[in-house]
Amino acid sequence: MPDARDVTPYDALLLLSFGGPEGPDDVVPFLENVTRGRGIPKERLKEVGQHYFLFGGVSPINDQNRALLDALRKDFAEHGLDLPVYWGNRNWAPYLTDTLREMVRDGRRRILVLATSAYASYSGCRQYRENLADALAALESEGLELPRVDKLRHYFNHPGFLEPMIDGVLRSLQELPEDVRDGAHLAFSTHSIPTAAADTSGPLEGHGDGGAYVRQHLDVARFIAEAVRERTGVDHPWQLVYQSRSGAPHIPWLEPDICDHLQERHAAGVPAVVIAPIGFVSDHMEVLYDLDTEAKAKAEELGLPMRRSATVGDDPRFAAAVRELVVERAAAERGEQVTPCALGSLGASHNLCPVGCCPARAPRPAAAGADSPYA
């Protein structure tokens, strides 16, 4: 077993997230960052921004990342890990490039990256790696010494990610009226993506219908449903569903949509539903709007009792999981024998994204992978 406090050769951890507006004046500029290069008119962005304006123009994701930063620093300190934790975003302050520049000026030379996305996909992994490459290119143009940057493996099946979600489903079931509890259906929800992106998610040899994105989510859903059965004695029916679709209507995306699914389950006579947002690390806007607003309204319209279970957020078990992933990766980098921790049927994900993994439609440099120009 690796030394639980030895993080060499790494000297910093970077929490890399999506970012979000923190006031009404931020909403349209934030959406311009997200959609840059797509030629979307400002008036259309204002329409999309109504989701944010319903919540005062503030996305919860930044405060949730601050809470996760606190949880990570607390856990690291309590377990003797001398590893500073920084935070950078793709689309809003603190911007990734600014944070990497700060890290370089602080003397950080071997950086591990924790992305707030647990699964394999272009938008959930490679796009973060492309953003890292863009940031490194910007620092290189400024004449700064570039750090070596590695990304932690996908953690969708780590116990510290799964156990809080299992507990969340169990709590939600208990919140349902007793007369509908045992018959409740479990709807495991994640972000819909184009089927073409799903089919090419994960390593090249695994490409096919749904790719790694769907396989990983199905494995998580199956594991949680089985854990609930073991702990309650009730075998709840379940299905993987999708939410937050965007883009042109003629392009196929993963289905069924959560609201359509609620309609169908109600028509089939299901007495209640627990929605478990397994695709999300925290309760950010997609959870608050698409589930707590739209799906909740649909369930109320149908007269269908519904509860939404918690995301992982800053749960101490998730912070501990990150620490374990850091120690595991550090030991592997030192050439030590490592047994990665993973539950379910798929095993631990790769440490280094291979060539052809989650490809982009237009090839772009991506850091922290086998095809990185910044090895």
Short mmCIF file of C-alpha atoms in Angstrom, two decimals:
data_model
loop_
_atom_site.label_atom_id
_atom_site.label_comp_id
_atom_site.label_asym_id
_atom_site.label_seq_id
_atom_site.Cartn_x
_atom_site.Cartn_y
_atom_site.Cartn_z
CA MET A 1 0.00 0.00 0.00
CA PRO A 2 1.31 3.49 -0.79
CA ASP A 3 2.14 5.88 2.02
CA ALA A 4 -1.17 7.59 2.78
CA ARG A 5 0.58 10.97 3.21
CA ASP A 6 3.09 10.87 0.35
CA VAL A 7 1.94 12.95 -2.61
CA THR A 8 5.30 13.30 -4.36
CA PRO A 9 5.95 14.13 -7.15
CA TYR A 10 2.93 16.45 -6.98
CA ASP A 11 3.06 19.84 -5.31
CA ALA A 12 -0.52 21.12 -5.87
CA LEU A 13 -4.09 20.09 -6.64
CA LEU A 14 -6.27 22.15 -9.00
CA LEU A 15 -10.05 21.97 -8.68
CA LEU A 16 -11.24 22.58 -12.24
CA SER A 17 -14.91 23.38 -12.76
CA PHE A 18 -17.40 24.89 -15.19
CA GLY A 19 -18.03 28.20 -13.47
CA GLY A 20 -21.21 30.25 -13.26
CA PRO A 21 -22.52 33.81 -12.93
CA GLU A 22 -22.63 35.43 -9.50
CA GLY A 23 -25.10 38.22 -10.29
CA PRO A 24 -27.58 39.38 -12.96
CA ASP A 25 -24.96 41.41 -14.84
CA ASP A 26 -22.80 38.30 -15.18
CA VAL A 27 -25.38 36.07 -16.87
CA VAL A 28 -25.06 37.09 -20.53
CA PRO A 29 -21.23 37.49 -20.43
CA PHE A 30 -21.03 34.06 -18.81
CA LEU A 31 -23.20 32.50 -21.52
CA GLU A 32 -21.09 34.25 -24.17
CA ASN A 33 -18.06 32.48 -22.68
CA VAL A 34 -19.85 29.13 -22.70
CA THR A 35 -21.03 29.46 -26.32
CA ARG A 36 -18.04 31.30 -27.78
CA GLY A 37 -17.48 30.45 -31.44
CA ARG A 38 -21.03 29.20 -32.05
CA GLY A 39 -22.45 32.51 -33.31
CA ILE A 40 -25.44 32.55 -30.95
CA PRO A 41 -27.16 35.99 -30.90
CA LYS A 42 -27.21 37.93 -27.63
CA GLU A 43 -31.02 37.96 -27.64
CA ARG A 44 -31.03 34.17 -27.65
CA LEU A 45 -28.56 34.14 -24.76
CA LYS A 46 -30.88 36.41 -22.80
CA GLU A 47 -33.67 33.86 -23.31
CA VAL A 48 -31.45 31.02 -22.12
CA GLY A 49 -30.37 33.16 -19.18
CA GLN A 50 -33.91 33.22 -17.79
CA HIS A 51 -33.03 30.04 -15.90
CA TYR A 52 -30.39 32.02 -14.01
CA PHE A 53 -32.56 35.11 -13.57
CA LEU A 54 -35.12 32.95 -11.74
CA PHE A 55 -32.41 32.54 -9.09
CA GLY A 56 -31.31 36.16 -8.97
CA GLY A 57 -28.76 35.70 -11.74
CA VAL A 58 -26.60 33.58 -9.42
CA SER A 59 -25.47 30.06 -10.20
CA PRO A 60 -24.96 27.97 -7.06
CA ILE A 61 -21.94 26.21 -8.52
CA ASN A 62 -19.31 28.70 -7.32
CA ASP A 63 -20.41 28.55 -3.69
CA GLN A 64 -20.57 24.78 -3.96
CA ASN A 65 -16.99 24.73 -5.24
CA ARG A 66 -15.93 26.96 -2.36
CA ALA A 67 -17.52 24.48 0.05
CA LEU A 68 -15.74 21.60 -1.68
CA LEU A 69 -12.43 23.48 -1.48
CA ASP A 70 -12.93 23.90 2.27
CA ALA A 71 -13.78 20.19 2.63
CA LEU A 72 -10.70 19.12 0.67
CA ARG A 73 -8.35 21.40 2.61
CA LYS A 74 -9.81 20.22 5.91
CA ASP A 75 -9.49 16.56 4.96
CA PHE A 76 -5.94 16.98 3.66
CA ALA A 77 -4.86 18.79 6.82
CA GLU A 78 -6.44 16.18 9.09
CA HIS A 79 -4.64 13.37 7.26
CA GLY A 80 -1.24 15.00 6.96
CA LEU A 81 -1.26 15.76 3.24
CA ASP A 82 0.88 18.80 2.54
CA LEU A 83 -0.77 19.71 -0.74
CA PRO A 84 -2.20 23.18 -1.49
CA VAL A 85 -5.52 23.24 -3.33
CA TYR A 86 -6.30 25.87 -5.98
CA TRP A 87 -9.47 26.53 -7.96
CA GLY A 88 -10.01 27.54 -11.58
CA ASN A 89 -13.04 27.62 -13.91
CA ARG A 90 -13.55 27.15 -17.62
CA ASN A 91 -16.15 29.89 -18.10
CA TRP A 92 -16.07 32.37 -15.20
CA ALA A 93 -13.83 33.78 -12.52
CA PRO A 94 -11.57 32.48 -11.17
CA TYR A 95 -10.54 31.64 -14.72
CA LEU A 96 -8.35 28.60 -15.35
CA THR A 97 -5.55 30.53 -17.07
CA ASP A 98 -5.34 33.03 -14.20
CA THR A 99 -5.20 30.24 -11.63
CA LEU A 100 -2.51 28.32 -13.52
CA ARG A 101 -0.48 31.52 -13.79
CA GLU A 102 -0.81 31.99 -10.03
CA MET A 103 0.28 28.40 -9.43
CA VAL A 104 3.37 28.82 -11.63
CA ARG A 105 4.32 32.02 -9.82
CA ASP A 106 3.89 30.16 -6.53
CA GLY A 107 6.48 27.66 -7.77
CA ARG A 108 4.13 24.75 -8.52
CA ARG A 109 5.67 22.39 -11.09
CA ARG A 110 3.69 19.11 -10.84
CA ILE A 111 -0.05 19.70 -10.71
CA LEU A 112 -2.89 17.21 -10.32
CA VAL A 113 -6.30 18.23 -11.64
CA LEU A 114 -9.68 17.26 -10.18
CA ALA A 115 -12.46 18.01 -12.68
CA THR A 116 -16.00 18.34 -11.34
CA SER A 117 -17.21 15.69 -13.77
CA ALA A 118 -17.08 12.03 -12.79
CA TYR A 119 -17.67 10.35 -16.15
CA ALA A 120 -16.06 9.95 -19.56
CA SER A 121 -17.31 12.17 -22.39
CA TYR A 122 -16.07 14.98 -24.58
CA SER A 123 -17.75 17.72 -22.50
CA GLY A 124 -16.97 15.97 -19.20
CA CYS A 125 -13.30 15.20 -19.81
CA ARG A 126 -11.61 16.05 -23.10
CA GLN A 127 -13.01 19.59 -23.22
CA TYR A 128 -11.46 20.22 -19.80
CA ARG A 129 -8.19 18.85 -21.17
CA GLU A 130 -8.47 21.19 -24.17
CA ASN A 131 -9.01 24.11 -21.81
CA LEU A 132 -5.89 23.07 -19.90
CA ALA A 133 -3.92 23.03 -23.16
CA ASP A 134 -5.24 26.50 -24.05
CA ALA A 135 -4.20 27.81 -20.64
CA LEU A 136 -0.73 26.28 -20.90
CA ALA A 137 -0.32 27.77 -24.37
CA ALA A 138 -1.22 31.19 -22.96
CA LEU A 139 1.40 30.86 -20.21
CA GLU A 140 3.97 29.66 -22.73
CA SER A 141 3.32 32.78 -24.84
CA GLU A 142 4.04 34.86 -21.72
CA GLY A 143 7.41 33.16 -21.31
CA LEU A 144 6.48 31.38 -18.08
CA GLU A 145 7.92 28.01 -17.14
CA LEU A 146 5.21 25.44 -17.78
CA PRO A 147 4.21 22.96 -15.08
CA ARG A 148 3.51 19.28 -15.72
CA VAL A 149 -0.25 18.78 -15.44
CA ASP A 150 -2.00 15.44 -14.85
CA LYS A 151 -5.72 14.74 -14.43
CA LEU A 152 -7.18 12.41 -11.81
CA ARG A 153 -9.00 9.40 -13.24
CA HIS A 154 -12.78 9.23 -13.53
CA TYR A 155 -14.24 8.62 -10.09
CA PHE A 156 -17.82 7.61 -10.92
CA ASN A 157 -17.39 4.23 -9.21
CA HIS A 158 -15.26 5.25 -6.22
CA PRO A 159 -16.93 4.38 -2.89
CA GLY A 160 -16.64 7.99 -1.73
CA PHE A 161 -18.75 9.09 -4.69
CA LEU A 162 -21.26 6.22 -4.56
CA GLU A 163 -21.99 5.97 -0.84
CA PRO A 164 -23.31 9.55 -0.41
CA MET A 165 -25.63 8.99 -3.37
CA ILE A 166 -26.90 5.70 -1.94
CA ASP A 167 -27.67 7.47 1.33
CA GLY A 168 -29.41 10.25 -0.59
CA VAL A 169 -31.75 7.79 -2.31
CA LEU A 170 -32.50 6.05 1.00
CA ARG A 171 -33.35 9.39 2.65
CA SER A 172 -35.60 10.37 -0.25
CA LEU A 173 -37.47 7.08 -0.05
CA GLN A 174 -38.07 7.66 3.65
CA GLU A 175 -39.48 11.11 2.87
CA LEU A 176 -42.18 9.62 0.63
CA PRO A 177 -45.58 8.75 2.12
CA GLU A 178 -45.43 5.25 3.56
CA ASP A 179 -48.26 3.94 1.35
CA VAL A 180 -46.32 4.67 -1.88
CA ARG A 181 -42.75 4.14 -0.65
CA ASP A 182 -42.23 0.49 -1.53
CA GLY A 183 -43.63 0.96 -5.02
CA ALA A 184 -41.48 3.99 -5.81
CA HIS A 185 -39.59 4.05 -9.09
CA LEU A 186 -35.96 5.25 -9.15
CA ALA A 187 -35.10 7.62 -12.00
CA PHE A 188 -31.31 8.02 -12.23
CA SER A 189 -30.71 11.29 -14.07
CA THR A 190 -27.71 12.70 -15.92
CA HIS A 191 -26.97 15.35 -18.51
CA SER A 192 -28.13 14.41 -22.00
CA ILE A 193 -25.49 14.68 -24.72
CA PRO A 194 -25.67 14.08 -28.49
CA THR A 195 -25.80 10.36 -29.24
CA ALA A 196 -22.78 10.79 -31.52
CA ALA A 197 -20.77 12.17 -28.57
CA ALA A 198 -21.96 9.35 -26.32
CA ASP A 199 -21.04 6.69 -28.90
CA THR A 200 -17.44 7.96 -29.08
CA SER A 201 -16.96 8.49 -25.34
CA GLY A 202 -14.18 6.60 -23.61
CA PRO A 203 -11.20 4.81 -25.20
CA LEU A 204 -11.33 4.07 -28.93
CA GLU A 205 -11.72 0.31 -28.52
CA GLY A 206 -14.85 0.83 -26.43
CA HIS A 207 -16.66 3.11 -28.87
CA GLY A 208 -20.14 1.95 -29.84
CA ASP A 209 -23.75 2.49 -28.84
CA GLY A 210 -23.65 4.86 -25.86
CA GLY A 211 -19.91 4.41 -25.37
CA ALA A 212 -18.36 4.73 -21.93
CA TYR A 213 -20.73 7.55 -20.97
CA VAL A 214 -23.83 5.37 -20.96
CA ARG A 215 -22.04 2.24 -19.66
CA GLN A 216 -20.59 4.10 -16.69
CA HIS A 217 -23.92 5.68 -15.75
CA LEU A 218 -25.76 2.38 -16.08
CA ASP A 219 -23.19 0.70 -13.85
CA VAL A 220 -23.61 3.40 -11.19
CA ALA A 221 -27.41 3.25 -11.38
CA ARG A 222 -27.39 -0.54 -11.13
CA PHE A 223 -25.00 -0.47 -8.16
CA ILE A 224 -27.08 2.10 -6.26
CA ALA A 225 -30.35 0.26 -6.97
CA GLU A 226 -28.83 -2.99 -5.71
CA ALA A 227 -27.46 -1.27 -2.59
CA VAL A 228 -30.93 0.15 -1.89
CA ARG A 229 -32.44 -3.32 -2.30
CA GLU A 230 -29.90 -4.83 0.11
CA ARG A 231 -30.51 -2.15 2.75
CA THR A 232 -34.30 -1.95 2.51
CA GLY A 233 -35.34 -5.38 1.29
CA VAL A 234 -37.33 -3.71 -1.50
CA ASP A 235 -36.44 -4.18 -5.16
CA HIS A 236 -37.32 -0.81 -6.69
CA PRO A 237 -37.65 -0.62 -10.49
CA TRP A 238 -35.26 1.90 -12.03
CA GLN A 239 -34.18 3.54 -15.28
CA LEU A 240 -31.41 5.83 -16.49
CA VAL A 241 -32.93 9.10 -17.78
CA TYR A 242 -31.60 12.36 -19.16
CA GLN A 243 -32.06 16.09 -18.72
CA SER A 244 -30.77 19.52 -19.79
CA ARG A 245 -30.84 18.86 -23.52
CA SER A 246 -29.80 21.83 -25.69
CA GLY A 247 -28.88 22.35 -29.32
CA ALA A 248 -30.62 21.90 -32.64
CA PRO A 249 -33.73 19.70 -32.45
CA HIS A 250 -32.75 17.63 -35.52
CA ILE A 251 -29.61 16.30 -33.80
CA PRO A 252 -30.29 13.08 -31.82
CA TRP A 253 -29.57 13.32 -28.09
CA LEU A 254 -29.77 10.68 -25.38
CA GLU A 255 -33.31 9.95 -24.18
CA PRO A 256 -35.73 9.65 -22.40
CA ASP A 257 -36.03 13.16 -21.02
CA ILE A 258 -36.85 13.23 -17.31
CA CYS A 259 -40.20 15.03 -17.75
CA ASP A 260 -41.29 12.66 -20.52
CA HIS A 261 -40.23 9.80 -18.27
CA LEU A 262 -42.36 11.07 -15.38
CA GLN A 263 -45.35 11.28 -17.72
CA GLU A 264 -44.77 7.73 -18.95
CA ARG A 265 -44.24 6.28 -15.47
CA HIS A 266 -47.38 7.98 -14.19
CA ALA A 267 -49.37 6.55 -17.10
CA ALA A 268 -48.00 3.11 -16.24
CA GLY A 269 -49.38 3.42 -12.70
CA VAL A 270 -46.18 4.05 -10.76
CA PRO A 271 -47.21 5.47 -7.34
CA ALA A 272 -44.11 7.63 -6.67
CA VAL A 273 -40.68 8.52 -8.04
CA VAL A 274 -37.28 9.31 -6.55
CA ILE A 275 -35.03 11.25 -8.93
CA ALA A 276 -31.35 10.64 -8.26
CA PRO A 277 -29.05 13.06 -10.16
CA ILE A 278 -26.09 10.67 -10.42
CA GLY A 279 -24.49 12.62 -13.27
CA PHE A 280 -23.79 15.73 -11.18
CA VAL A 281 -21.26 16.39 -8.44
CA SER A 282 -23.27 19.22 -6.84
CA ASP A 283 -26.66 20.94 -6.92
CA HIS A 284 -25.80 23.43 -9.64
CA MET A 285 -28.19 25.07 -12.12
CA GLU A 286 -29.08 21.95 -14.10
CA VAL A 287 -30.23 20.31 -10.88
CA LEU A 288 -32.01 23.36 -9.46
CA TYR A 289 -33.84 24.25 -12.66
CA ASP A 290 -34.32 21.02 -14.64
CA LEU A 291 -35.13 18.87 -11.62
CA ASP A 292 -36.20 21.07 -8.70
CA THR A 293 -38.20 23.40 -10.95
CA GLU A 294 -39.29 21.73 -14.21
CA ALA A 295 -39.45 18.08 -13.13
CA LYS A 296 -41.03 19.02 -9.82
CA ALA A 297 -43.71 21.03 -11.66
CA LYS A 298 -44.38 18.10 -13.99
CA ALA A 299 -44.74 15.70 -11.04
CA GLU A 300 -47.13 18.10 -9.29
CA GLU A 301 -49.15 18.48 -12.49
CA LEU A 302 -49.47 14.68 -12.66
CA GLY A 303 -50.21 14.31 -8.96
CA LEU A 304 -47.17 12.03 -8.73
CA PRO A 305 -45.33 12.05 -5.38
CA MET A 306 -41.69 12.83 -6.14
CA ARG A 307 -38.51 13.40 -4.15
CA ARG A 308 -35.11 14.44 -5.46
CA SER A 309 -32.11 12.90 -3.74
CA ALA A 310 -28.94 14.79 -2.90
CA THR A 311 -25.80 15.11 -4.97
CA VAL A 312 -22.40 14.43 -3.41
CA GLY A 313 -21.38 18.08 -2.95
CA ASP A 314 -18.92 18.59 -0.11
CA ASP A 315 -19.71 15.33 1.68
CA PRO A 316 -16.65 14.34 3.78
CA ARG A 317 -16.63 10.93 2.10
CA PHE A 318 -16.14 12.57 -1.27
CA ALA A 319 -13.32 14.74 0.08
CA ALA A 320 -11.73 11.55 1.45
CA ALA A 321 -12.16 9.90 -1.96
CA VAL A 322 -10.26 12.76 -3.62
CA ARG A 323 -7.46 12.35 -1.10
CA GLU A 324 -7.31 8.63 -1.84
CA LEU A 325 -7.25 9.30 -5.59
CA VAL A 326 -4.39 11.78 -5.12
CA VAL A 327 -2.33 9.33 -3.06
CA GLU A 328 -3.08 6.52 -5.52
CA ARG A 329 -2.00 8.55 -8.54
CA ALA A 330 1.12 9.86 -6.80
CA ALA A 331 2.18 6.31 -5.93
CA ALA A 332 1.62 5.20 -9.52
CA GLU A 333 3.74 8.10 -10.77
CA ARG A 334 6.50 6.97 -8.42
CA GLY A 335 6.35 3.51 -10.00
CA GLU A 336 4.82 1.77 -6.98
CA GLN A 337 2.32 -1.07 -7.18
CA VAL A 338 -1.20 0.32 -6.76
CA THR A 339 -4.59 -1.37 -6.42
CA PRO A 340 -7.13 1.27 -7.49
CA CYS A 341 -10.35 1.46 -5.48
CA ALA A 342 -13.51 0.97 -7.54
CA LEU A 343 -16.94 -0.61 -7.06
CA GLY A 344 -19.37 -2.00 -9.61
CA SER A 345 -18.52 -4.10 -12.64
CA LEU A 346 -16.31 -1.82 -14.73
CA GLY A 347 -13.19 -1.47 -12.60
CA ALA A 348 -11.04 1.61 -12.21
CA SER A 349 -10.71 4.01 -15.12
CA HIS A 350 -7.42 4.82 -16.85
CA ASN A 351 -4.99 7.32 -15.35
CA LEU A 352 -3.94 8.67 -18.74
CA CYS A 353 -6.55 9.35 -21.42
CA PRO A 354 -5.46 7.38 -24.52
CA VAL A 355 -5.32 8.64 -28.09
CA GLY A 356 -8.81 8.59 -29.62
CA CYS A 357 -10.57 8.92 -26.25
CA CYS A 358 -13.70 11.13 -26.38
CA PRO A 359 -12.66 12.87 -29.62
CA ALA A 360 -13.73 16.37 -30.59
CA ARG A 361 -15.48 17.06 -33.90
CA ALA A 362 -12.60 19.36 -34.82
CA PRO A 363 -9.25 18.16 -33.42
CA ARG A 364 -7.70 20.47 -30.83
CA PRO A 365 -4.68 20.06 -28.52
CA ALA A 366 -5.55 18.54 -25.16
CA ALA A 367 -3.29 18.38 -22.13
CA ALA A 368 -3.02 15.60 -19.51
CA GLY A 369 -3.42 12.71 -21.95
CA ALA A 370 -1.38 10.40 -24.15
CA ASP A 371 -1.73 12.89 -27.00
CA SER A 372 -0.76 15.94 -24.93
CA PRO A 373 1.65 18.42 -26.52
CA TYR A 374 2.76 19.27 -22.96
CA ALA A 375 4.12 15.92 -21.77
#
